[in-house]
Coordinates of C-alpha atoms and ligand atoms in Angstrom, one line a residue:
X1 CA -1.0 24.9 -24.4
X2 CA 0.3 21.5 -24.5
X3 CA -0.3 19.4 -21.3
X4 CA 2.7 17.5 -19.7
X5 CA 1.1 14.2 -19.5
X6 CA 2.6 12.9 -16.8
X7 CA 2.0 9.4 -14.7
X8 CA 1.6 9.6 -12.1
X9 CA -0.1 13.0 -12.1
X10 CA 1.9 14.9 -9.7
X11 CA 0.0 17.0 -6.7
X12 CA 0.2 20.3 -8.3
X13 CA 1.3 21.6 -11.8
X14 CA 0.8 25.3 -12.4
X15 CA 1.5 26.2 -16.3
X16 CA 3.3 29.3 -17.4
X17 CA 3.7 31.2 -20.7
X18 CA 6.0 30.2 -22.6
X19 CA 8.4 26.9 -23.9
X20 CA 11.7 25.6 -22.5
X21 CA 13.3 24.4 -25.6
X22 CA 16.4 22.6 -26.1
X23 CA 17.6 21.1 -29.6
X24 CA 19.7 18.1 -27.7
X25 CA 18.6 15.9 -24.6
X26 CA 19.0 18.2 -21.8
X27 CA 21.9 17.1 -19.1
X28 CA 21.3 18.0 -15.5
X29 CA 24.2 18.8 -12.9
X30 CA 24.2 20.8 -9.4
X31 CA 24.8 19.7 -5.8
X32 CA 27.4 17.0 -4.8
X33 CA 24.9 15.5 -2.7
X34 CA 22.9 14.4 -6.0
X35 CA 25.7 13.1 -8.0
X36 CA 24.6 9.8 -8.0
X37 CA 21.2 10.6 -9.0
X38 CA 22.5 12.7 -11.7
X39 CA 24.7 10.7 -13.3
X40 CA 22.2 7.5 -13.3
X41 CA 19.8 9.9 -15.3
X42 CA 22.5 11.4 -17.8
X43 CA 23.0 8.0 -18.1
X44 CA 18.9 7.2 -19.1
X45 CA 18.7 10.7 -21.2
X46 CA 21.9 10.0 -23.2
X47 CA 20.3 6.8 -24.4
X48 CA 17.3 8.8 -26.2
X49 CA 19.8 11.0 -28.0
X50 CA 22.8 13.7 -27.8
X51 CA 23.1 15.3 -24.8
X52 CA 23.9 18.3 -24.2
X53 CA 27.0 19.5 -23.5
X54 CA 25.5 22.4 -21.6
X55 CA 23.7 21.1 -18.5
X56 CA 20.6 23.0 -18.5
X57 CA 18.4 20.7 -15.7
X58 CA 20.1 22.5 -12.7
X59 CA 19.8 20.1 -9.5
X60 CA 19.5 22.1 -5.7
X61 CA 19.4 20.6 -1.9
X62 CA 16.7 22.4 0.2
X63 CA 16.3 20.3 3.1
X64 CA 13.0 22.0 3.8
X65 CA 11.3 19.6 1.8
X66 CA 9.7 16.2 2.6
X67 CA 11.7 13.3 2.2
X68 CA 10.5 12.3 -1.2
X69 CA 9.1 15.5 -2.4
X70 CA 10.7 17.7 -5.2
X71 CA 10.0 21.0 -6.9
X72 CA 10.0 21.8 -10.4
X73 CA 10.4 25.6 -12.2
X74 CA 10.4 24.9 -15.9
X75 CA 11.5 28.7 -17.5
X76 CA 12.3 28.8 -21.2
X77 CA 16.0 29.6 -19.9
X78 CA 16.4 26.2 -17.1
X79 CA 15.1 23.7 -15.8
X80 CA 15.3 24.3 -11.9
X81 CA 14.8 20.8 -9.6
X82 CA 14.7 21.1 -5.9
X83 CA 14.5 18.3 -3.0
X84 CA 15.2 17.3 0.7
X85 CA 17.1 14.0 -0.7
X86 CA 18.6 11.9 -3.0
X87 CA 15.3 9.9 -3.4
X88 CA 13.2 13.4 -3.5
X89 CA 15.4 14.5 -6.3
X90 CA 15.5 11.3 -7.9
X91 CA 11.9 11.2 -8.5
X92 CA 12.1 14.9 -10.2
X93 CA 14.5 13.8 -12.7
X94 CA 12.3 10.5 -13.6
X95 CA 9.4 13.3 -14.1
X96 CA 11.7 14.9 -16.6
X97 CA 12.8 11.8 -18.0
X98 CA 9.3 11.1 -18.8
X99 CA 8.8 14.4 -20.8
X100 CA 12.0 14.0 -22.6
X101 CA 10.7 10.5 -23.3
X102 CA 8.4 12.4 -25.5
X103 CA 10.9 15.0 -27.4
X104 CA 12.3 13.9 -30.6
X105 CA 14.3 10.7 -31.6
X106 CA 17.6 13.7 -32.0
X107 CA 16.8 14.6 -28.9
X108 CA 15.3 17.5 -29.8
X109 CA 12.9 18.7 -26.6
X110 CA 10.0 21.5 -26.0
X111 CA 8.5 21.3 -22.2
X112 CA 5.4 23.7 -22.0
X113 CA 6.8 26.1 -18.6
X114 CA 5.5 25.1 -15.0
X115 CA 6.0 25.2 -11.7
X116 CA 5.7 21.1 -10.1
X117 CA 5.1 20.5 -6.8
X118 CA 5.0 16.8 -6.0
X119 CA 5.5 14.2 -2.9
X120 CA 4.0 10.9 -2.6
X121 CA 0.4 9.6 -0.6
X122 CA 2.1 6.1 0.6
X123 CA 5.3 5.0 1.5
X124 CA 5.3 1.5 0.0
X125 CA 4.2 1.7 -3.6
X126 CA 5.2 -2.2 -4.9
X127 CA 5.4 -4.5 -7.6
X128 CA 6.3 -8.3 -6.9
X129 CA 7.5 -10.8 -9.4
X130 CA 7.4 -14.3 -9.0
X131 CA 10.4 -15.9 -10.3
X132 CA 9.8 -19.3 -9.2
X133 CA 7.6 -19.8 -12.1
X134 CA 9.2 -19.0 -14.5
X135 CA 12.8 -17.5 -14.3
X136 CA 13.9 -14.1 -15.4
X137 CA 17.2 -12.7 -16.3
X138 CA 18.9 -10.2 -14.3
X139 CA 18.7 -8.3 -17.6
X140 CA 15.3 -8.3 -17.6
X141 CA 14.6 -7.3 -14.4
X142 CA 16.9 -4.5 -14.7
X143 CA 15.0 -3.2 -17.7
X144 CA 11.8 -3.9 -15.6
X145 CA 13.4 -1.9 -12.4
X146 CA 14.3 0.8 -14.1
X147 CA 10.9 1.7 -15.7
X148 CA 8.8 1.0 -12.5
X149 CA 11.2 4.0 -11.6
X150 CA 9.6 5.9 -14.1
X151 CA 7.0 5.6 -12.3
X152 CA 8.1 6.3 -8.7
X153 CA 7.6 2.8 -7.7
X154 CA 10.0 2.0 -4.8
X155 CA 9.4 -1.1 -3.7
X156 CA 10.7 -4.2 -6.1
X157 CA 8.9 -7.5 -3.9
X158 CA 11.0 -10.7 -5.5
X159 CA 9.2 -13.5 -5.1
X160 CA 12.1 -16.0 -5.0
X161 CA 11.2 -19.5 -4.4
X162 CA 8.2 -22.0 -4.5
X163 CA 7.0 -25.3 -4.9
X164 CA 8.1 -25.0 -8.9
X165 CA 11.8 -23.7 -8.2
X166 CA 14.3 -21.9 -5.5
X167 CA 16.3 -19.3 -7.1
X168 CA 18.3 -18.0 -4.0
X169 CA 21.7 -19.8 -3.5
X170 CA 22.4 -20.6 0.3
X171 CA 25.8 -22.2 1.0
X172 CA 24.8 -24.6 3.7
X173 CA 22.3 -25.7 1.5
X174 CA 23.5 -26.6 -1.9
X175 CA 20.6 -28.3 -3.0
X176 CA 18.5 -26.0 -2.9
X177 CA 19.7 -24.2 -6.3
X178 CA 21.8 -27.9 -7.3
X179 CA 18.0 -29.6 -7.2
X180 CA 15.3 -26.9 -6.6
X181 CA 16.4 -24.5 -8.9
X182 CA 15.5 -27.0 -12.1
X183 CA 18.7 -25.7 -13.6
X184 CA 19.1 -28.4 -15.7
X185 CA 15.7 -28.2 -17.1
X186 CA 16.0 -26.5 -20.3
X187 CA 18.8 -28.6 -21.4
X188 CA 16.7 -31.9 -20.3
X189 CA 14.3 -30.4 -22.8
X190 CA 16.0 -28.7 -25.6
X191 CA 13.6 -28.2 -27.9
X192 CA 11.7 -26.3 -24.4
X193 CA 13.2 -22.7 -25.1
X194 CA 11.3 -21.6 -21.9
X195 CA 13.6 -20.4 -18.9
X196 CA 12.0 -21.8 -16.6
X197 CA 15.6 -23.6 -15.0
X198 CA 18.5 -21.6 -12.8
X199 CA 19.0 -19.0 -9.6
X200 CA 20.4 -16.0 -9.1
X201 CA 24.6 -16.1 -7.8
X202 CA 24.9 -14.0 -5.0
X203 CA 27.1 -11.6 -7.3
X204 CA 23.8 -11.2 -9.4
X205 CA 21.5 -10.6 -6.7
X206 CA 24.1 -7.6 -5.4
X207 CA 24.3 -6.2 -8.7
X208 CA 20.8 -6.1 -9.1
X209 CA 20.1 -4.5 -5.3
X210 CA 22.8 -1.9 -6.1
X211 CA 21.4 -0.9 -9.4
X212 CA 17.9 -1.0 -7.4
X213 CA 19.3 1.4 -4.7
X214 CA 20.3 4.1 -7.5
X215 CA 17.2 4.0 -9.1
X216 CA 15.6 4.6 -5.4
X217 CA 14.1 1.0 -5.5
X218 CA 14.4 -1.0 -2.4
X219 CA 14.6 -4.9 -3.5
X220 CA 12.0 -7.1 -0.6
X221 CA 13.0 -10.9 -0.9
X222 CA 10.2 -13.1 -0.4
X223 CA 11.2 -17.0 0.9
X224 CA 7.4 -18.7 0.8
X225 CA 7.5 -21.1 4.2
X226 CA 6.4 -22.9 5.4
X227 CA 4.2 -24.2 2.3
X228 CA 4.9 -23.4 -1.4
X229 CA 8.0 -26.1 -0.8
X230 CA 8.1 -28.8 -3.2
X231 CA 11.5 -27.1 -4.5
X232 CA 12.8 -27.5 -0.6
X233 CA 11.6 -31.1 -0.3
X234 CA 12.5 -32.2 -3.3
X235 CA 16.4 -31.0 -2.4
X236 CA 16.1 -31.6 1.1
X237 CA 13.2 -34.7 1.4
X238 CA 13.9 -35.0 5.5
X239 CA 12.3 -31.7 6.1
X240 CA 8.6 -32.7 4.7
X241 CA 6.0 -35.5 6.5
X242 CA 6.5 -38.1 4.9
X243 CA 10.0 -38.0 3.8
X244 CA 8.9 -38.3 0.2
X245 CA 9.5 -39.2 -3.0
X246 CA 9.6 -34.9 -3.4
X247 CA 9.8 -33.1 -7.4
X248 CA 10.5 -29.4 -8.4
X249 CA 6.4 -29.2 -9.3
X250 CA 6.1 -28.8 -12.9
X251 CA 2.0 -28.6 -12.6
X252 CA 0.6 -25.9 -10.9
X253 CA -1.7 -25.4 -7.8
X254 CA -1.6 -25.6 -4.1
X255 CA -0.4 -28.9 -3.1
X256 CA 0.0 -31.2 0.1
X257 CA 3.4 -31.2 0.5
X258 CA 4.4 -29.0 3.2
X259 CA 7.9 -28.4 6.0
X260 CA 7.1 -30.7 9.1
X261 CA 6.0 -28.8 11.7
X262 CA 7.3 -31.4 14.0
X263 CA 11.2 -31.2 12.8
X264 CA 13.6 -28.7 14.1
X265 CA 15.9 -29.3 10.9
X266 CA 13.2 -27.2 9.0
X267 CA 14.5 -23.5 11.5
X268 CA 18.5 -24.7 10.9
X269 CA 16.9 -24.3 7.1
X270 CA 15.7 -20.8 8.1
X271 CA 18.2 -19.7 10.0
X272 CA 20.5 -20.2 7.0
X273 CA 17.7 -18.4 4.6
X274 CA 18.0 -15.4 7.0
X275 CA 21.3 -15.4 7.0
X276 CA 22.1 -15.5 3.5
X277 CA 18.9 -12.7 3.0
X278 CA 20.6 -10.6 5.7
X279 CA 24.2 -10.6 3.7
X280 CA 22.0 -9.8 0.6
X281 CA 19.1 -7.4 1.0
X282 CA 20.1 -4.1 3.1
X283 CA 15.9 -3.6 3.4
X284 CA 14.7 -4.0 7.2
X285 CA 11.8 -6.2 5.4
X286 CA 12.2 -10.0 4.4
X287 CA 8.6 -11.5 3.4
X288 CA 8.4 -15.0 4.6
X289 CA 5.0 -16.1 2.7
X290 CA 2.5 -18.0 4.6
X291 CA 0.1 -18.3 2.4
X292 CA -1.9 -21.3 1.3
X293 CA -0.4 -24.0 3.7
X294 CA -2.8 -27.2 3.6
X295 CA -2.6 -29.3 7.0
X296 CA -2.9 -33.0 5.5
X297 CA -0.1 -34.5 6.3
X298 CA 0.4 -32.3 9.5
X299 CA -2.9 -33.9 10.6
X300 CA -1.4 -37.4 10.1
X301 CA 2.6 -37.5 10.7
X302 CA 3.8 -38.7 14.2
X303 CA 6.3 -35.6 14.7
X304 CA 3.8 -33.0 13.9
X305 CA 1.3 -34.5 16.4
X306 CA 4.1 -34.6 19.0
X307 CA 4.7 -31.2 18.1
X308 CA 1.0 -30.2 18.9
X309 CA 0.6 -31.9 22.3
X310 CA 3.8 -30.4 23.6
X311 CA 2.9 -26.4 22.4
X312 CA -0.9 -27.6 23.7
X313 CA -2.3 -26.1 20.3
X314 CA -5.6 -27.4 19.3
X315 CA -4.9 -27.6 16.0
X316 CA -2.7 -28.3 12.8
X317 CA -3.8 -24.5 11.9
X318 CA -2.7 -22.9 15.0
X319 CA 0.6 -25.0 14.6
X320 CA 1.3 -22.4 11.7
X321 CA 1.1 -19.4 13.7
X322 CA 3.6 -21.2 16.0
X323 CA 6.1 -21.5 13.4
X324 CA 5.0 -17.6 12.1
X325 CA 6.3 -16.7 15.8
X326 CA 9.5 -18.8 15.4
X327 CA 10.5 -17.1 11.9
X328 CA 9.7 -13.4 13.0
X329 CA 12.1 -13.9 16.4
X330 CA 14.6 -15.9 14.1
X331 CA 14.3 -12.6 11.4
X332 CA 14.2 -10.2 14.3
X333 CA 17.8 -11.4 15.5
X334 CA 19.0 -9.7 12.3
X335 CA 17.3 -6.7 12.7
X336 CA 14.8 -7.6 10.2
X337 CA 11.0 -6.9 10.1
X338 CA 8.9 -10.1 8.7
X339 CA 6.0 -9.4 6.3
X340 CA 3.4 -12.4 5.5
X341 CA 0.4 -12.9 3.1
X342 CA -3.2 -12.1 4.8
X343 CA -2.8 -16.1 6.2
X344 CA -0.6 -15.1 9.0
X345 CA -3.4 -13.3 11.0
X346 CA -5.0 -16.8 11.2
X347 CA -3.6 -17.2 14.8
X348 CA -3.7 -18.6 18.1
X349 CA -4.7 -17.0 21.7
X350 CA -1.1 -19.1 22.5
X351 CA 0.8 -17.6 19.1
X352 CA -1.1 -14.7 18.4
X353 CA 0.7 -12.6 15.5
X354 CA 3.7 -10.3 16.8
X355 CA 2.5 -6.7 16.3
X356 CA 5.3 -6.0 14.0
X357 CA 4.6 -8.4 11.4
X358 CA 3.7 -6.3 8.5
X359 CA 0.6 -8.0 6.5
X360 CA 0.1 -8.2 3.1
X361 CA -3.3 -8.2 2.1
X362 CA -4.2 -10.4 -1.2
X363 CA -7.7 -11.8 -0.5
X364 CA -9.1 -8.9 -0.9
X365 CA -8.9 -6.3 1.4
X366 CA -10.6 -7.9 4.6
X367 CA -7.1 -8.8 6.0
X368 CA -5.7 -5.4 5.4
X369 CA -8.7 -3.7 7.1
X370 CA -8.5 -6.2 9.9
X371 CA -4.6 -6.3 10.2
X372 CA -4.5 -2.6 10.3
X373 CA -7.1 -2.6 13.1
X374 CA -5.1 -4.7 15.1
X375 CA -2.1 -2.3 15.6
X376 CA -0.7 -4.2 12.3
X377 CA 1.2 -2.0 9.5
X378 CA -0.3 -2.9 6.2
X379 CA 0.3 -3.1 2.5
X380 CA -3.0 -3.7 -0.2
X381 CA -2.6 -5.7 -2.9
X382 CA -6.1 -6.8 -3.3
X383 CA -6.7 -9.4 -6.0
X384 CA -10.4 -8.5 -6.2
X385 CA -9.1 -4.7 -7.2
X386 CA -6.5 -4.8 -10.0
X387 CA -3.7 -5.8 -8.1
X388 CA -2.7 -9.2 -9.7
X389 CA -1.4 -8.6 -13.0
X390 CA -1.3 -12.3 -13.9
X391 CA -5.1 -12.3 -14.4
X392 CA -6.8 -11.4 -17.9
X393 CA -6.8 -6.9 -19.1
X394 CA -10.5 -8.5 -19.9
X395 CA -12.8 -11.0 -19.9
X396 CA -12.2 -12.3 -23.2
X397 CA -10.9 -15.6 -24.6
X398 CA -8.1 -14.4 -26.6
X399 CA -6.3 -12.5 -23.3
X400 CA -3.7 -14.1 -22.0
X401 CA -4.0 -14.3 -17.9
X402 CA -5.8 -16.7 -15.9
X403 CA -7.8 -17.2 -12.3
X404 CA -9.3 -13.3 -13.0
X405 CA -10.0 -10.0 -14.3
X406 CA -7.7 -7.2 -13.5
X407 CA -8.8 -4.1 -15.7
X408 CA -7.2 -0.9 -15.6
X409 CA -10.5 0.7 -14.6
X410 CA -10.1 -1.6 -11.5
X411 CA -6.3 -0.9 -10.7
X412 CA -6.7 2.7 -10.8
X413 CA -10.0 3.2 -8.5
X414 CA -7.9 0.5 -6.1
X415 CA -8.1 2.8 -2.4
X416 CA -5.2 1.5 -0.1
X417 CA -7.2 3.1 2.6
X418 CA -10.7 2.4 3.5
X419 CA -13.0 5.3 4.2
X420 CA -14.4 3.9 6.9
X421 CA -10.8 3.5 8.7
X422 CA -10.4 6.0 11.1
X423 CA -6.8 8.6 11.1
X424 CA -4.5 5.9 13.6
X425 CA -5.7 3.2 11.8
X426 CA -4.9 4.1 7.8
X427 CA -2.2 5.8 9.1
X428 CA -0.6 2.0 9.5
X429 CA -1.5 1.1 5.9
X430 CA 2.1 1.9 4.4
X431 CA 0.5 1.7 0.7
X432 CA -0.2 -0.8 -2.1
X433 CA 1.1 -3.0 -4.9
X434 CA 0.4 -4.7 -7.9
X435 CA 2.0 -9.0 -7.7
X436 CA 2.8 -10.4 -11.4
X437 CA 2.4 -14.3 -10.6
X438 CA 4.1 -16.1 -13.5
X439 CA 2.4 -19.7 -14.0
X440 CA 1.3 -18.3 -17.7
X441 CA 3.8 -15.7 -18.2
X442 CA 6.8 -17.5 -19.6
X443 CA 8.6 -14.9 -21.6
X444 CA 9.7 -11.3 -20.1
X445 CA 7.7 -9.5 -23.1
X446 CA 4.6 -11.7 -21.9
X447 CA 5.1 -9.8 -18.4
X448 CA 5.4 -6.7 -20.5
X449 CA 2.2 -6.9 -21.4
X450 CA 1.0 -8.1 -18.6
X451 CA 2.5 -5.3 -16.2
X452 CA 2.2 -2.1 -18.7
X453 CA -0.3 0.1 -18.8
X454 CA -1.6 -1.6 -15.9
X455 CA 1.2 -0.4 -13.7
X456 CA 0.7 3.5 -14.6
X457 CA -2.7 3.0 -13.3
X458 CA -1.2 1.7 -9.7
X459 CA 1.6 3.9 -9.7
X460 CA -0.8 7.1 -9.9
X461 CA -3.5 4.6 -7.3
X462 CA -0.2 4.8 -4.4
X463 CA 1.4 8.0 -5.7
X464 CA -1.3 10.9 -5.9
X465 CA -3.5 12.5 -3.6
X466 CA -7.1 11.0 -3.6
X467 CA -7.8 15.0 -4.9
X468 CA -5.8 15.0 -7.8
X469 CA -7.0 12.0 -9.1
X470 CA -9.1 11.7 -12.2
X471 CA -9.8 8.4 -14.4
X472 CA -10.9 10.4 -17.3
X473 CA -7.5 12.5 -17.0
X474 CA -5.6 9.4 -16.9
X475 CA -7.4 7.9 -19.7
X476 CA -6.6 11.3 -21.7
X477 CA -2.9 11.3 -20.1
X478 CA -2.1 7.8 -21.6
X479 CA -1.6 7.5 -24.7
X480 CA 1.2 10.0 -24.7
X481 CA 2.6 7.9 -21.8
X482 CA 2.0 5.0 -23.8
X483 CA 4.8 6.8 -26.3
X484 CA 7.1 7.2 -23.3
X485 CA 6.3 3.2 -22.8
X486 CA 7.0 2.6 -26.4
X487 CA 10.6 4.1 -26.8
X488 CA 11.5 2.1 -23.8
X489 CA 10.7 -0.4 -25.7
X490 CA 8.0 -2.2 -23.0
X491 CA 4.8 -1.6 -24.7
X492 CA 3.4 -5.0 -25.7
X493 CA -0.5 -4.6 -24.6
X494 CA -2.4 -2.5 -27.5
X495 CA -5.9 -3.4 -25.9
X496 CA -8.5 -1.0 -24.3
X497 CA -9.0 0.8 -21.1
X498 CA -11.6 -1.1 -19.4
Ligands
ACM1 C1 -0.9 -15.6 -3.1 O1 -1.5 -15.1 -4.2 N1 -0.9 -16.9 -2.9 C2 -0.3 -14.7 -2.2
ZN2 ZN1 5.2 -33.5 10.1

């Protein structure tokens, strides 16, 4: 008996006797409710070989499911799929994509018979990519979306501006992308093949969210304020201290250069950002950063000070948590919810943090435990457990990555929820994600192989029950996913498992 080698494992498989076998890709078909779903993957099987012209992968509504459950019966006649919803049935056929990912470059298919029950542990299972870094096509990040699909991944975090570039165009602002973009970098340089110029048109970014939405990814845009801004200041040099001289940072680091506090031009800049996020990104969630601010020149310029004496803060710090308040009323007028890095806890008795702020937890997990404890909802993306791809598979000199380890090993034993949380408490922690900072990666296939086979390990770490989990069955369970991986044609890291 073959095993099916899925990733992430689903919550039950029961084997049969017997094979379904099919000499061409198997099509699917069935309810009108799932005709989009069904079409996108007829679409992803034809590319692996004929289809059939016989629809044998029949698709049926029972809204006695969950939400984003689905049911399997693989008989050597059919292929049965059952679920509540689009998204529930969606993920069914992406577990069938994967073992026709595995049939024969005709098409050719033979699924060992089963009965699948499956549904995920957390709601929010996330990867971010930082475009600001580096900047990737919308090609790319198509091919990118549709394989963290593979792996039931529905949350796509785009990390869309900071201090090195602003890829989100915002018509009263048309500096932002004219300047902060560093469009005209690679021709400045033309010997520099490296993308590391240009923004996304807002015909690119709804192209991209609609192709999201049919693979069941929701896109979360991410504007870093109010530090992370050389790329504002240097468009906009009246929003920042000391007025400047301001560049699109070509180094990389944490630097000084921060929004004024004291200037109320910097919330007509967010109230814009909102705006144009609003038009663009259906998702109740807009991420508005946080992290890293440093309070030099706040400590120093006039305005800021001003700005201090009249909120009666003590503190350049607790001046943050003042402007965290502004952006989450600003974002709640547009029915958004705000999410920040761990930083935005760091409040004041005056400011304290809105309740709904959703916090992303990056220094580890302390602010996630913390967060959640305070009546927070939470997502984990610890870089101390495998969640920031940008650092090194391994500690060895010849890895690319920097700032880290991240090994598999790591990634996989990654536990959203702390034991020691009790029910109404990990109950807010909506799930996890793994962040692909791009300082080093300046080349899509780069990402590749900095995101796969590390991203199986997450997607099984947010997807599968805490019973069903196994490292040695994933170990076993990937190199045949690693197949899958290479047909796709994502499969750049060849290293080992630890
Ligand atoms: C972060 O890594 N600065 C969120
Ligand atoms: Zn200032």
């Amino acid at each position: 008996m073959s095993e099916l080698n899925l990733i992430p494992q689903p919550v039950s498989i029961h084997y049969k006797d017997g094979y379904f076998q099919c000499a061409e890709c198997p099509s699917a078909n069935g309810d009108t409710v799932f005709k989009n779903e069904i079409a996108v993957f007829n679409e992803q099987i034809a590319a692996l070989g004929r289809l059939s012209a016989s629809a044998l992968i029949e698709c049926r509504q029972d809204t006695g499911l969950a939400p984003e459950a689905y049911r399997l019966s693989i008989t050597p006649q059919k292929i049965a799929l059952t679920a509540a919803t689009g998204t529930g049935a969606y993920h069914g056929l992406q577990s069938l994509r994967q073992l026709i990912l595995l049939g024969a470059d005709t098409g050719a298919v033979s699924i060992p018979c089963v009965d699948i029950d499956d549904a995920p542990r957390f709601l929010w299972r996330g990867f971010m990519l930082d475009t600001s870094r580096y900047f990737y096509s919308i090609d790319f990040t198509k091919k990118l979306i549709d394989t963290l699909s593979l792996h039931h991944i529905n949350r796509f975090h785009w990390h869309l501006t900071d201090d090195q570039g602003w890829r989100l165009p915002v018509k009263e602002y048309p500096l932002l992308t004219e300047i902060g973009s560093r469009k005209l970098s690679v021709r400045h340089q033309p010997r520099d093949a490296r993308y590391i110029g240009g923004f996304y048109t807002e015909d690119e970014i709804r192209d991209l969210v609609a192709y999201a939405a049919t693979r069941h990814i929701e896109i979360v845009p991410e504007v870093d304020l109010p530090g992370h801004a050389n790329a504002i200041l240097a468009a906009y040099p009246g929003l920042g201290c000391s007025g400047g001289p301001y560049r699109v940072e070509d180094r990389f680091g944490i630097f000084e250069e921060v929004l004024c506090a004291g200037n109320d031009d910097i919330f007509d800049l967010g109230d814009a950002v909102f705006n144009t996020l609003a038009s663009l990104f259906p998702s109740k969630y807009v991420h508005i950063g946080g992290d890293e601010v440093l309070y030099n020149h706040w400590q120093k310029c006039p305005k800021c000070q001003r700005r201090l004496a009249e909120t009666s803060l003590k503190s350049p710090r607790e001046l943050q948590s003042w402007i965290t308040v502004q952006l989450v009323q600003m974002l709640a007028k547009h029915g958004k919810i705000a999410i920040g890095w761990d930083e935005v806890l760091e409040d004041s008795p005056q400011y304290p943090l809105p309740k709904e702020v959703v916090v992303m937890s990056w220094r580890g997990t302390k602010g996630g435990i913390e967060a959640s404890r305070l009546g927070h909802d939470v997502i984990m993306t610890p870089n101390s457990e495998g969640c920031y791809f940008d650092y090194k598979y391994r500690k060895d000199p010849e890895e690319p990555g920097q700032l880290g380890v991240s090994t598999i090993h790591q990634v996989y034993h990654m536990n959203p929820v702390n034991p020691d949380m009790p029910a109404d408490v990990a109950a807010r922690v909506l799930g996890g994600q793994a962040n692909l900072w791009s300082e080093l990666i300046y080349a899509g296939k780069i990402a590749e192989y900095m995101i796969f086979p590390r991203l199986c390990a997450l997607a099984e770490t947010v997807w599968t029950p805490s019973a069903a989990k196994d490292f040695d069955s994933f170990t076993r369970r990937l190199p045949a996913h690693q197949q899958r991986l290479e047909r796709l044609g994502v499969l750049q890291y060849r290293g080992p498992m630890y």
